[in-house]
């Protein structure tokens, strides 16, 4: 998130599984929380990145950001800026479209659900994007930074514990 126009946005996926992981069938869905349940407004097919090695990073981002990043894999957003909404709430979901399951999710700016039924997941009532306690982060439009998972990929199942706002952005490298 940048102050004003968001032209260096990114979403980072880290593989800390201990083995290489095929990205076949995986998609990122960005969700607008202004509707109930939230509707996807952008889908990024990350299967085009192939396989992510253990300890590897995939960065989906704006072309201006990707020009400065060294990651194992990179995918550019289709437009240069304002791809990731900053509403309260909004969210992002990583799904396995081959097996119709949610792999990971984050709702920011409060609790929300997403209608993923068009992907064969859940129903029209929505699937919660909150693990444990909701992360309530609002876009101040005065502080530049990113939401980062604590512990570089650690997942306790509680969004309030796992995620934090940081002014230190590290696309393609370990989180602060």
GROMACS .gro file of C-alpha atoms in nm:
model
  176
    1UNK     CA    1   0.000   0.000   0.000
    2UNK     CA    2   0.134   0.337  -0.097
    3UNK     CA    3   0.009   0.685  -0.015
    4UNK     CA    4  -0.205   0.798  -0.310
    5UNK     CA    5  -0.178   0.583  -0.623
    6UNK     CA    6  -0.076   0.225  -0.547
    7UNK     CA    7   0.181   0.158  -0.820
    8UNK     CA    8   0.413  -0.084  -0.639
    9UNK     CA    9   0.158  -0.337  -0.516
   10UNK     CA   10   0.238  -0.702  -0.468
   11UNK     CA   11   0.124  -1.029  -0.322
   12UNK     CA   12   0.396  -1.271  -0.220
   13UNK     CA   13   0.361  -1.646  -0.187
   14UNK     CA   14   0.629  -1.833   0.006
   15UNK     CA   15   0.687  -2.208  -0.008
   16UNK     CA   16   0.812  -2.332   0.328
   17UNK     CA   17   0.686  -2.688   0.289
   18UNK     CA   18   1.022  -2.864   0.270
   19UNK     CA   19   0.974  -2.965  -0.096
   20UNK     CA   20   0.908  -2.809  -0.435
   21UNK     CA   21   0.537  -2.740  -0.495
   22UNK     CA   22   0.355  -2.745  -0.826
   23UNK     CA   23   0.141  -2.437  -0.876
   24UNK     CA   24  -0.088  -2.619  -1.121
   25UNK     CA   25  -0.449  -2.516  -1.070
   26UNK     CA   26  -0.369  -2.244  -0.816
   27UNK     CA   27  -0.536  -1.905  -0.844
   28UNK     CA   28  -0.531  -1.586  -0.643
   29UNK     CA   29  -0.869  -1.420  -0.607
   30UNK     CA   30  -0.889  -1.062  -0.483
   31UNK     CA   31  -1.219  -1.000  -0.309
   32UNK     CA   32  -1.422  -0.682  -0.263
   33UNK     CA   33  -1.572  -0.675   0.084
   34UNK     CA   34  -1.827  -0.402   0.011
   35UNK     CA   35  -2.078  -0.671  -0.088
   36UNK     CA   36  -2.203  -0.957   0.129
   37UNK     CA   37  -2.062  -1.205   0.062
   38UNK     CA   38  -1.761  -1.047  -0.107
   39UNK     CA   39  -1.729  -1.084  -0.482
   40UNK     CA   40  -1.403  -1.151  -0.661
   41UNK     CA   41  -1.285  -0.855  -0.866
   42UNK     CA   42  -0.954  -0.995  -0.994
   43UNK     CA   43  -0.836  -1.350  -1.054
   44UNK     CA   44  -0.470  -1.429  -1.120
   45UNK     CA   45  -0.382  -1.775  -1.251
   46UNK     CA   46  -0.051  -1.849  -1.079
   47UNK     CA   47  -0.017  -2.194  -1.235
   48UNK     CA   48   0.172  -2.023  -1.518
   49UNK     CA   49   0.469  -1.991  -1.279
   50UNK     CA   50   0.519  -2.370  -1.287
   51UNK     CA   51   0.682  -2.503  -0.971
   52UNK     CA   52   0.796  -2.312  -0.665
   53UNK     CA   53   1.106  -2.456  -0.496
   54UNK     CA   54   1.123  -2.508  -0.120
   55UNK     CA   55   1.213  -2.174   0.035
   56UNK     CA   56   1.109  -2.001  -0.289
   57UNK     CA   57   0.899  -1.692  -0.346
   58UNK     CA   58   0.640  -1.609  -0.610
   59UNK     CA   59   0.568  -1.237  -0.638
   60UNK     CA   60   0.254  -1.118  -0.817
   61UNK     CA   61   0.291  -0.745  -0.862
   62UNK     CA   62   0.294  -0.431  -1.068
   63UNK     CA   63   0.554  -0.411  -1.344
   64UNK     CA   64   0.733  -0.120  -1.173
   65UNK     CA   65   0.780  -0.330  -0.860
   66UNK     CA   66   0.879  -0.648  -1.047
   67UNK     CA   67   1.159  -0.454  -1.221
   68UNK     CA   68   1.324  -0.422  -0.878
   69UNK     CA   69   1.257  -0.772  -0.738
   70UNK     CA   70   1.457  -1.091  -0.750
   71UNK     CA   71   1.220  -1.380  -0.683
   72UNK     CA   72   1.200  -1.743  -0.791
   73UNK     CA   73   0.890  -1.659  -0.996
   74UNK     CA   74   0.709  -1.341  -1.092
   75UNK     CA   75   0.371  -1.263  -1.246
   76UNK     CA   76   0.272  -0.910  -1.345
   77UNK     CA   77  -0.068  -0.761  -1.275
   78UNK     CA   78  -0.249  -0.672  -1.597
   79UNK     CA   79  -0.259  -0.299  -1.517
   80UNK     CA   80   0.012  -0.073  -1.373
   81UNK     CA   81  -0.159   0.050  -1.055
   82UNK     CA   82  -0.447   0.018  -0.809
   83UNK     CA   83  -0.494  -0.357  -0.851
   84UNK     CA   84  -0.540  -0.441  -0.482
   85UNK     CA   85  -0.835  -0.268  -0.318
   86UNK     CA   86  -0.784  -0.096   0.018
   87UNK     CA   87  -1.138  -0.119   0.154
   88UNK     CA   88  -1.252  -0.217   0.495
   89UNK     CA   89  -1.283  -0.508   0.459
   90UNK     CA   90  -1.130  -0.661   0.149
   91UNK     CA   91  -0.943  -0.986   0.106
   92UNK     CA   92  -0.732  -1.224  -0.093
   93UNK     CA   93  -0.780  -1.600  -0.135
   94UNK     CA   94  -0.544  -1.864  -0.271
   95UNK     CA   95  -0.747  -2.152  -0.413
   96UNK     CA   96  -0.671  -2.487  -0.567
   97UNK     CA   97  -0.913  -2.482  -0.861
   98UNK     CA   98  -0.835  -2.845  -0.948
   99UNK     CA   99  -0.952  -2.973  -0.609
  100UNK     CA  100  -1.202  -2.695  -0.524
  101UNK     CA  101  -1.042  -2.597  -0.192
  102UNK     CA  102  -0.915  -2.283  -0.023
  103UNK     CA  103  -0.540  -2.310   0.035
  104UNK     CA  104  -0.502  -1.983   0.228
  105UNK     CA  105  -0.695  -1.661   0.281
  106UNK     CA  106  -0.664  -1.319   0.437
  107UNK     CA  107  -0.935  -1.066   0.513
  108UNK     CA  108  -0.794  -0.725   0.601
  109UNK     CA  109  -0.988  -0.434   0.741
  110UNK     CA  110  -1.220  -0.670   0.929
  111UNK     CA  111  -1.397  -1.003   0.898
  112UNK     CA  112  -1.557  -1.101   0.570
  113UNK     CA  113  -1.662  -1.392   0.354
  114UNK     CA  114  -1.629  -1.447  -0.018
  115UNK     CA  115  -1.859  -1.602  -0.275
  116UNK     CA  116  -1.634  -1.867  -0.432
  117UNK     CA  117  -1.920  -2.081  -0.566
  118UNK     CA  118  -1.824  -2.001  -0.925
  119UNK     CA  119  -1.498  -2.188  -0.849
  120UNK     CA  120  -1.686  -2.484  -0.698
  121UNK     CA  121  -1.598  -2.383  -0.341
  122UNK     CA  122  -1.868  -2.335  -0.078
  123UNK     CA  123  -2.198  -2.182  -0.178
  124UNK     CA  124  -2.345  -1.842  -0.255
  125UNK     CA  125  -2.361  -1.761   0.120
  126UNK     CA  126  -1.983  -1.736   0.115
  127UNK     CA  127  -1.667  -1.883   0.263
  128UNK     CA  128  -1.502  -1.706   0.558
  129UNK     CA  129  -1.167  -1.543   0.480
  130UNK     CA  130  -1.082  -1.523   0.851
  131UNK     CA  131  -0.861  -1.773   1.030
  132UNK     CA  132  -0.921  -1.739   1.406
  133UNK     CA  133  -0.949  -1.369   1.491
  134UNK     CA  134  -0.996  -1.112   1.216
  135UNK     CA  135  -0.714  -0.875   1.123
  136UNK     CA  136  -0.846  -0.520   1.146
  137UNK     CA  137  -0.611  -0.295   0.950
  138UNK     CA  138  -0.743   0.019   0.788
  139UNK     CA  139  -0.584   0.209   0.501
  140UNK     CA  140  -0.475   0.540   0.648
  141UNK     CA  141  -0.343   0.665   0.312
  142UNK     CA  142  -0.070   0.833   0.519
  143UNK     CA  143   0.160   0.538   0.592
  144UNK     CA  144   0.332   0.333   0.323
  145UNK     CA  145   0.382  -0.034   0.398
  146UNK     CA  146   0.262  -0.390   0.362
  147UNK     CA  147   0.082  -0.664   0.547
  148UNK     CA  148   0.333  -0.938   0.623
  149UNK     CA  149   0.296  -1.280   0.774
  150UNK     CA  150   0.502  -1.307   1.092
  151UNK     CA  151   0.760  -1.582   1.099
  152UNK     CA  152   0.803  -1.582   0.721
  153UNK     CA  153   0.522  -1.819   0.633
  154UNK     CA  154   0.428  -1.939   0.980
  155UNK     CA  155   0.055  -2.006   1.008
  156UNK     CA  156  -0.096  -2.049   1.354
  157UNK     CA  157  -0.452  -2.035   1.220
  158UNK     CA  158  -0.516  -1.694   1.376
  159UNK     CA  159  -0.496  -1.392   1.143
  160UNK     CA  160  -0.453  -1.148   1.430
  161UNK     CA  161  -0.142  -1.337   1.547
  162UNK     CA  162  -0.005  -1.428   1.201
  163UNK     CA  163  -0.022  -1.092   1.023
  164UNK     CA  164   0.104  -0.741   1.094
  165UNK     CA  165   0.154  -0.408   0.918
  166UNK     CA  166   0.516  -0.318   0.844
  167UNK     CA  167   0.682  -0.020   0.677
  168UNK     CA  168   0.957  -0.260   0.565
  169UNK     CA  169   0.851  -0.420   0.237
  170UNK     CA  170   1.039  -0.733   0.127
  171UNK     CA  171   0.888  -0.873  -0.194
  172UNK     CA  172   1.074  -1.191  -0.286
  173UNK     CA  173   1.258  -1.211   0.049
  174UNK     CA  174   1.194  -1.304   0.414
  175UNK     CA  175   0.931  -1.098   0.597
  176UNK     CA  176   1.036  -0.871   0.884
   0.00000   0.00000   0.00000
